């Protein structure tokens, strides 16, 4: 295998034994940071006693106890035959199908590289708290429990993508399941040395963009640094998708401000002409269309949480220029997330950047419901194009935190990587 560029190594996947669980769909979970807690976590825990959420979000107050609980559950489930390791190391072809939308890629153990190597490009900064938490969990379990989502541009004749398609179109899958969101998942094991070598040769000349999983990537790097020499921690579990062949969906990540009532938010945002405010009739889908239209000609945000929808648009150019940092490219300064945090959250609303003051929710309906339940404000934003994200990442410029949500994200629980098997 090559020693530069992207290097995706096969591994012995740890997978659920179908006969030992209610169904494969019942033991899967979204990524840990997408689970809406506590309701979503309880829903997953009760779907099956072996749902993987008990590993990625163990339910104990004390962090150390949480991670010990996850490690014990992982050990017990292997002892009981609920989880079993595949006999041969493999790269795993993974397909997600949602109606007419299809995403295919390769799950493997990716060689870790330092930021200065420019092989794996982040586009968001990370917070130390989640990195420390994920590091403690991975240390305790000695496992990568869920794959990151990375994309690369393979071009028209990429060998890796051709092998992915040939496998998915002509071979019987290891597993097939449909999760409750309606997405159909299929998984194949790629064990042929010639095909693995062809994948490696193709990927060696590419760089990847982290689409989802910045905190886990930072965790991988931290744990690698803790080792004395070469070890299984030199690799981390990822799903790698050729976005030239399978473009990802890019969605916004919305904000919920539980301690800021909507009326107060609107009043402050429109004082002294900071933003223009416009009432938008519901339902939510109609209001989101109005947001999309407004965003095409400038920064705009949709505020709700009290049964009404208000569109903020046309920010004051002087305040905008004063508030958004000048040490970034103009494309960054025009991002809705940059304007939201620099002008609205920091300057106008003076909302502290802390979990009790700002919640990040991927689904617009869930954000609205959360704001209504808490008596706060949901700030709905429009997604950024992938090309903008990649362009900034290639310049070494990170997006404002929680700016984008790429998907569909891989289901957690279909294949795990235990470092004890390597």
Short mmCIF file of N, CA and C in Angstrom, two decimals, residues 100-219:
data_model
loop_
_atom_site.label_atom_id
_atom_site.label_comp_id
_atom_site.label_asym_id
_atom_site.label_seq_id
_atom_site.Cartn_x
_atom_site.Cartn_y
_atom_site.Cartn_z
N UNK A 100 -35.21 8.08 -4.59
CA UNK A 100 -34.35 8.10 -5.77
C UNK A 100 -32.90 8.48 -5.44
N UNK A 101 -32.67 8.93 -4.22
CA UNK A 101 -31.33 9.37 -3.83
C UNK A 101 -30.50 8.17 -3.39
N UNK A 102 -29.29 8.05 -3.95
CA UNK A 102 -28.39 6.94 -3.60
C UNK A 102 -27.03 7.51 -3.22
N UNK A 103 -26.48 7.02 -2.13
CA UNK A 103 -25.11 7.36 -1.74
C UNK A 103 -24.35 6.06 -1.50
N UNK A 104 -23.18 5.96 -2.11
CA UNK A 104 -22.33 4.79 -1.93
C UNK A 104 -20.92 5.23 -1.57
N UNK A 105 -20.25 4.40 -0.77
CA UNK A 105 -18.88 4.71 -0.40
C UNK A 105 -18.20 3.50 0.21
N UNK A 106 -17.03 3.73 0.76
CA UNK A 106 -16.20 2.67 1.36
C UNK A 106 -15.96 2.97 2.83
N UNK A 107 -16.23 1.99 3.68
CA UNK A 107 -15.90 2.08 5.09
C UNK A 107 -14.59 1.33 5.31
N UNK A 108 -13.64 2.00 5.94
CA UNK A 108 -12.35 1.39 6.22
C UNK A 108 -11.64 2.14 7.33
N UNK A 109 -10.43 1.69 7.64
CA UNK A 109 -9.60 2.34 8.65
C UNK A 109 -8.64 3.29 7.93
N UNK A 110 -8.86 4.58 8.07
CA UNK A 110 -8.07 5.57 7.34
C UNK A 110 -6.82 5.94 8.11
N UNK A 111 -5.68 5.93 7.40
CA UNK A 111 -4.42 6.36 8.02
C UNK A 111 -4.55 7.82 8.44
N UNK A 112 -4.20 8.11 9.69
CA UNK A 112 -4.31 9.47 10.21
C UNK A 112 -3.16 10.32 9.70
N UNK A 113 -3.46 11.55 9.38
CA UNK A 113 -2.45 12.49 8.91
C UNK A 113 -2.60 13.79 9.67
N UNK A 114 -1.49 14.51 9.79
CA UNK A 114 -1.51 15.78 10.51
C UNK A 114 -2.12 16.87 9.63
N UNK A 115 -2.66 17.92 10.24
CA UNK A 115 -3.29 18.99 9.45
C UNK A 115 -2.36 19.59 8.40
N UNK A 116 -1.07 19.72 8.73
CA UNK A 116 -0.14 20.36 7.79
C UNK A 116 0.11 19.52 6.55
N UNK A 117 -0.25 18.23 6.59
CA UNK A 117 -0.07 17.39 5.41
C UNK A 117 -1.13 17.66 4.34
N UNK A 118 -2.23 18.28 4.72
CA UNK A 118 -3.30 18.67 3.78
C UNK A 118 -3.88 17.46 3.05
N UNK A 119 -3.93 16.33 3.73
CA UNK A 119 -4.55 15.13 3.15
C UNK A 119 -6.02 15.06 3.54
N UNK A 120 -6.31 15.34 4.78
CA UNK A 120 -7.69 15.39 5.27
C UNK A 120 -7.96 16.83 5.69
N UNK A 121 -8.96 17.44 5.07
CA UNK A 121 -9.24 18.86 5.27
C UNK A 121 -10.44 19.04 6.19
N UNK A 122 -10.24 19.63 7.36
CA UNK A 122 -11.40 19.99 8.19
C UNK A 122 -12.02 21.28 7.67
N UNK A 123 -13.28 21.49 7.98
CA UNK A 123 -13.88 22.78 7.62
C UNK A 123 -14.55 23.44 8.82
N UNK A 124 -14.44 22.82 10.01
CA UNK A 124 -15.00 23.41 11.22
C UNK A 124 -14.00 23.29 12.36
N UNK A 125 -14.04 24.26 13.27
CA UNK A 125 -13.26 24.15 14.49
C UNK A 125 -13.98 23.21 15.45
N UNK A 126 -13.27 22.78 16.48
CA UNK A 126 -13.85 21.85 17.45
C UNK A 126 -13.78 22.46 18.84
N UNK A 127 -14.61 21.92 19.72
CA UNK A 127 -14.64 22.34 21.13
C UNK A 127 -13.91 21.28 21.97
N UNK A 128 -13.15 21.71 22.96
CA UNK A 128 -12.36 20.74 23.74
C UNK A 128 -13.21 19.75 24.52
N UNK A 129 -14.39 20.16 25.00
CA UNK A 129 -15.22 19.27 25.80
C UNK A 129 -15.62 17.99 25.07
N UNK A 130 -16.26 18.09 23.90
CA UNK A 130 -16.62 16.87 23.17
C UNK A 130 -15.43 16.01 22.77
N UNK A 131 -14.28 16.64 22.46
CA UNK A 131 -13.10 15.85 22.10
C UNK A 131 -12.64 15.04 23.31
N UNK A 132 -12.59 15.68 24.48
CA UNK A 132 -12.18 14.96 25.69
C UNK A 132 -13.14 13.83 26.01
N UNK A 133 -14.43 14.06 25.83
CA UNK A 133 -15.43 13.03 26.11
C UNK A 133 -15.28 11.84 25.16
N UNK A 134 -15.15 12.12 23.86
CA UNK A 134 -15.01 11.02 22.89
C UNK A 134 -13.68 10.28 23.10
N UNK A 135 -12.64 11.01 23.49
CA UNK A 135 -11.35 10.35 23.73
C UNK A 135 -11.45 9.38 24.90
N UNK A 136 -12.11 9.81 25.96
CA UNK A 136 -12.29 8.93 27.12
C UNK A 136 -13.10 7.70 26.75
N UNK A 137 -14.14 7.88 25.94
CA UNK A 137 -14.96 6.75 25.52
C UNK A 137 -14.15 5.78 24.65
N UNK A 138 -13.38 6.30 23.70
CA UNK A 138 -12.60 5.43 22.82
C UNK A 138 -11.50 4.71 23.59
N UNK A 139 -10.88 5.39 24.56
CA UNK A 139 -9.88 4.72 25.38
C UNK A 139 -10.51 3.55 26.14
N UNK A 140 -11.66 3.81 26.75
CA UNK A 140 -12.30 2.79 27.58
C UNK A 140 -12.73 1.58 26.76
N UNK A 141 -13.26 1.82 25.57
CA UNK A 141 -13.78 0.73 24.74
C UNK A 141 -12.73 0.15 23.81
N UNK A 142 -11.63 0.88 23.60
CA UNK A 142 -10.62 0.49 22.60
C UNK A 142 -11.31 0.19 21.27
N UNK A 143 -12.15 1.12 20.86
CA UNK A 143 -12.95 0.90 19.65
C UNK A 143 -13.31 2.22 18.99
N UNK A 144 -13.47 2.15 17.67
CA UNK A 144 -14.13 3.22 16.90
C UNK A 144 -15.55 2.74 16.67
N UNK A 145 -16.50 3.38 17.31
CA UNK A 145 -17.88 2.87 17.32
C UNK A 145 -18.72 3.37 16.16
N UNK A 146 -18.29 4.46 15.52
CA UNK A 146 -19.09 5.00 14.41
C UNK A 146 -18.17 5.68 13.41
N UNK A 147 -18.41 5.46 12.12
CA UNK A 147 -17.51 6.03 11.10
C UNK A 147 -17.77 7.51 10.87
N UNK A 148 -16.69 8.26 10.68
CA UNK A 148 -16.81 9.63 10.21
C UNK A 148 -17.26 9.61 8.75
N UNK A 149 -17.80 10.72 8.27
CA UNK A 149 -18.18 10.85 6.86
C UNK A 149 -17.20 11.80 6.19
N UNK A 150 -16.44 11.28 5.22
CA UNK A 150 -15.48 12.06 4.46
C UNK A 150 -15.82 11.98 2.98
N UNK A 151 -15.52 13.03 2.24
CA UNK A 151 -15.73 13.01 0.79
C UNK A 151 -14.43 13.34 0.07
N UNK A 152 -14.33 12.83 -1.15
CA UNK A 152 -13.22 13.19 -2.03
C UNK A 152 -13.77 13.28 -3.44
N UNK A 153 -13.05 13.93 -4.33
CA UNK A 153 -13.49 14.09 -5.72
C UNK A 153 -12.69 13.13 -6.58
N UNK A 154 -13.30 11.99 -6.91
CA UNK A 154 -12.59 10.94 -7.59
C UNK A 154 -12.47 11.12 -9.10
N UNK A 155 -13.31 11.95 -9.67
CA UNK A 155 -13.25 12.14 -11.12
C UNK A 155 -14.04 11.09 -11.87
N UNK A 156 -14.05 11.21 -13.19
CA UNK A 156 -14.91 10.39 -14.03
C UNK A 156 -14.53 8.92 -14.03
N UNK A 157 -13.24 8.62 -13.88
CA UNK A 157 -12.79 7.23 -14.03
C UNK A 157 -12.11 6.71 -12.77
N UNK A 158 -12.62 7.09 -11.59
CA UNK A 158 -12.01 6.66 -10.35
C UNK A 158 -12.17 5.16 -10.13
N UNK A 159 -11.06 4.46 -9.93
CA UNK A 159 -11.10 3.00 -9.77
C UNK A 159 -11.87 2.60 -8.51
N UNK A 160 -11.69 3.37 -7.43
CA UNK A 160 -12.37 3.02 -6.18
C UNK A 160 -13.88 3.06 -6.35
N UNK A 161 -14.39 4.13 -6.97
CA UNK A 161 -15.83 4.24 -7.16
C UNK A 161 -16.36 3.17 -8.11
N UNK A 162 -15.56 2.82 -9.12
CA UNK A 162 -15.98 1.75 -10.03
C UNK A 162 -16.11 0.41 -9.30
N UNK A 163 -15.17 0.13 -8.41
CA UNK A 163 -15.25 -1.11 -7.63
C UNK A 163 -16.45 -1.07 -6.69
N UNK A 164 -16.70 0.09 -6.10
CA UNK A 164 -17.88 0.24 -5.24
C UNK A 164 -19.15 -0.08 -6.02
N UNK A 165 -19.29 0.50 -7.20
CA UNK A 165 -20.50 0.28 -7.99
C UNK A 165 -20.61 -1.16 -8.47
N UNK A 166 -19.51 -1.73 -8.90
CA UNK A 166 -19.54 -3.12 -9.37
C UNK A 166 -19.95 -4.07 -8.24
N UNK A 167 -19.45 -3.81 -7.05
CA UNK A 167 -19.80 -4.64 -5.90
C UNK A 167 -21.29 -4.49 -5.56
N UNK A 168 -21.76 -3.25 -5.50
CA UNK A 168 -23.16 -3.02 -5.12
C UNK A 168 -24.14 -3.51 -6.17
N UNK A 169 -23.74 -3.47 -7.42
CA UNK A 169 -24.67 -3.83 -8.50
C UNK A 169 -24.71 -5.33 -8.79
N UNK A 170 -23.66 -6.07 -8.39
CA UNK A 170 -23.57 -7.46 -8.85
C UNK A 170 -23.32 -8.49 -7.75
N UNK A 171 -23.18 -8.07 -6.49
CA UNK A 171 -22.90 -9.04 -5.44
C UNK A 171 -23.98 -9.01 -4.36
N UNK A 172 -24.12 -10.13 -3.68
CA UNK A 172 -25.09 -10.22 -2.59
C UNK A 172 -24.54 -9.48 -1.36
N UNK A 173 -25.32 -8.65 -0.73
CA UNK A 173 -24.83 -7.91 0.44
C UNK A 173 -24.73 -8.79 1.69
N UNK A 174 -23.87 -8.36 2.60
CA UNK A 174 -23.81 -8.98 3.92
C UNK A 174 -25.08 -8.73 4.70
N UNK A 175 -25.62 -7.54 4.55
CA UNK A 175 -26.82 -7.17 5.29
C UNK A 175 -27.61 -6.13 4.53
N UNK A 176 -28.90 -6.14 4.78
CA UNK A 176 -29.83 -5.14 4.26
C UNK A 176 -30.80 -4.79 5.36
N UNK A 177 -31.02 -3.51 5.59
CA UNK A 177 -32.00 -3.11 6.58
C UNK A 177 -32.53 -1.73 6.22
N UNK A 178 -33.71 -1.42 6.68
CA UNK A 178 -34.32 -0.10 6.47
C UNK A 178 -34.61 0.52 7.82
N UNK A 179 -34.00 1.66 8.09
CA UNK A 179 -34.20 2.33 9.38
C UNK A 179 -35.50 3.12 9.36
N UNK A 180 -35.92 3.56 10.55
CA UNK A 180 -37.25 4.16 10.67
C UNK A 180 -37.39 5.49 9.92
N UNK A 181 -36.27 6.07 9.50
CA UNK A 181 -36.34 7.28 8.68
C UNK A 181 -36.58 6.96 7.21
N UNK A 182 -36.74 5.66 6.88
CA UNK A 182 -37.04 5.25 5.52
C UNK A 182 -35.82 5.01 4.66
N UNK A 183 -34.61 5.19 5.20
CA UNK A 183 -33.39 4.97 4.42
C UNK A 183 -33.05 3.49 4.43
N UNK A 184 -32.78 2.95 3.25
CA UNK A 184 -32.39 1.54 3.11
C UNK A 184 -30.87 1.44 3.11
N UNK A 185 -30.33 0.56 3.93
CA UNK A 185 -28.88 0.41 4.08
C UNK A 185 -28.47 -0.98 3.60
N UNK A 186 -27.37 -1.02 2.83
CA UNK A 186 -26.80 -2.31 2.42
C UNK A 186 -25.29 -2.26 2.61
N UNK A 187 -24.70 -3.41 2.97
CA UNK A 187 -23.28 -3.49 3.27
C UNK A 187 -22.69 -4.73 2.62
N UNK A 188 -21.51 -4.58 2.01
CA UNK A 188 -20.76 -5.68 1.40
C UNK A 188 -19.33 -5.67 1.95
N UNK A 189 -18.70 -6.85 2.03
CA UNK A 189 -17.30 -6.95 2.43
C UNK A 189 -16.43 -7.10 1.18
N UNK A 190 -15.42 -6.26 1.06
CA UNK A 190 -14.48 -6.30 -0.05
C UNK A 190 -13.17 -6.89 0.48
N UNK A 191 -12.87 -8.13 0.09
CA UNK A 191 -11.70 -8.82 0.63
C UNK A 191 -10.66 -9.21 -0.43
N UNK A 192 -10.97 -9.05 -1.69
CA UNK A 192 -10.05 -9.43 -2.77
C UNK A 192 -8.81 -8.51 -2.72
N UNK A 193 -7.60 -9.08 -2.53
CA UNK A 193 -6.39 -8.25 -2.45
C UNK A 193 -6.18 -7.35 -3.67
N UNK A 194 -6.54 -7.85 -4.86
CA UNK A 194 -6.34 -7.04 -6.07
C UNK A 194 -7.26 -5.82 -6.05
N UNK A 195 -8.51 -6.00 -5.61
CA UNK A 195 -9.43 -4.87 -5.55
C UNK A 195 -9.01 -3.88 -4.47
N UNK A 196 -8.55 -4.40 -3.33
CA UNK A 196 -8.10 -3.51 -2.27
C UNK A 196 -6.88 -2.71 -2.73
N UNK A 197 -5.97 -3.36 -3.46
CA UNK A 197 -4.80 -2.66 -3.98
C UNK A 197 -5.19 -1.59 -5.00
N UNK A 198 -6.21 -1.88 -5.83
CA UNK A 198 -6.67 -0.90 -6.81
C UNK A 198 -7.30 0.31 -6.12
N UNK A 199 -8.05 0.05 -5.06
CA UNK A 199 -8.62 1.16 -4.28
C UNK A 199 -7.51 2.02 -3.70
N UNK A 200 -6.50 1.36 -3.13
CA UNK A 200 -5.40 2.08 -2.50
C UNK A 200 -4.65 2.95 -3.52
N UNK A 201 -4.38 2.39 -4.69
CA UNK A 201 -3.66 3.14 -5.72
C UNK A 201 -4.46 4.36 -6.18
N UNK A 202 -5.77 4.20 -6.27
CA UNK A 202 -6.63 5.31 -6.70
C UNK A 202 -6.67 6.42 -5.65
N UNK A 203 -6.83 6.03 -4.38
CA UNK A 203 -7.01 7.02 -3.32
C UNK A 203 -5.72 7.77 -3.00
N UNK A 204 -4.58 7.20 -3.35
CA UNK A 204 -3.29 7.76 -2.94
C UNK A 204 -3.06 9.17 -3.45
N UNK A 205 -3.73 9.56 -4.53
CA UNK A 205 -3.51 10.88 -5.11
C UNK A 205 -4.58 11.89 -4.69
N UNK A 206 -5.45 11.50 -3.77
CA UNK A 206 -6.58 12.38 -3.41
C UNK A 206 -6.46 12.90 -1.99
N UNK A 207 -7.14 14.01 -1.76
CA UNK A 207 -7.35 14.51 -0.41
C UNK A 207 -8.84 14.46 -0.12
N UNK A 208 -9.18 14.46 1.16
CA UNK A 208 -10.58 14.31 1.57
C UNK A 208 -11.02 15.50 2.40
N UNK A 209 -12.30 15.79 2.33
CA UNK A 209 -12.94 16.81 3.16
C UNK A 209 -13.74 16.12 4.25
N UNK A 210 -13.56 16.53 5.49
CA UNK A 210 -14.40 16.00 6.57
C UNK A 210 -15.79 16.59 6.40
N UNK A 211 -16.74 15.74 6.06
CA UNK A 211 -18.12 16.21 5.93
C UNK A 211 -18.83 16.18 7.27
N UNK A 212 -18.58 15.13 8.06
CA UNK A 212 -19.20 15.01 9.38
C UNK A 212 -18.26 14.23 10.29
N UNK A 213 -18.00 14.77 11.48
CA UNK A 213 -17.17 14.05 12.43
C UNK A 213 -15.90 14.78 12.83
N UNK A 214 -15.91 16.11 12.85
CA UNK A 214 -14.71 16.87 13.19
C UNK A 214 -14.20 16.55 14.60
N UNK A 215 -15.11 16.43 15.56
CA UNK A 215 -14.67 16.15 16.92
C UNK A 215 -14.07 14.74 17.02
N UNK A 216 -14.63 13.79 16.30
CA UNK A 216 -14.07 12.44 16.34
C UNK A 216 -12.72 12.39 15.60
N UNK A 217 -12.56 13.16 14.54
CA UNK A 217 -11.26 13.22 13.86
C UNK A 217 -10.22 13.81 14.81
N UNK A 218 -10.57 14.90 15.49
CA UNK A 218 -9.65 15.48 16.46
C UNK A 218 -9.34 14.49 17.58
N UNK A 219 -10.32 13.68 17.95
CA UNK A 219 -10.12 12.64 18.96
C UNK A 219 -9.14 11.59 18.46
#
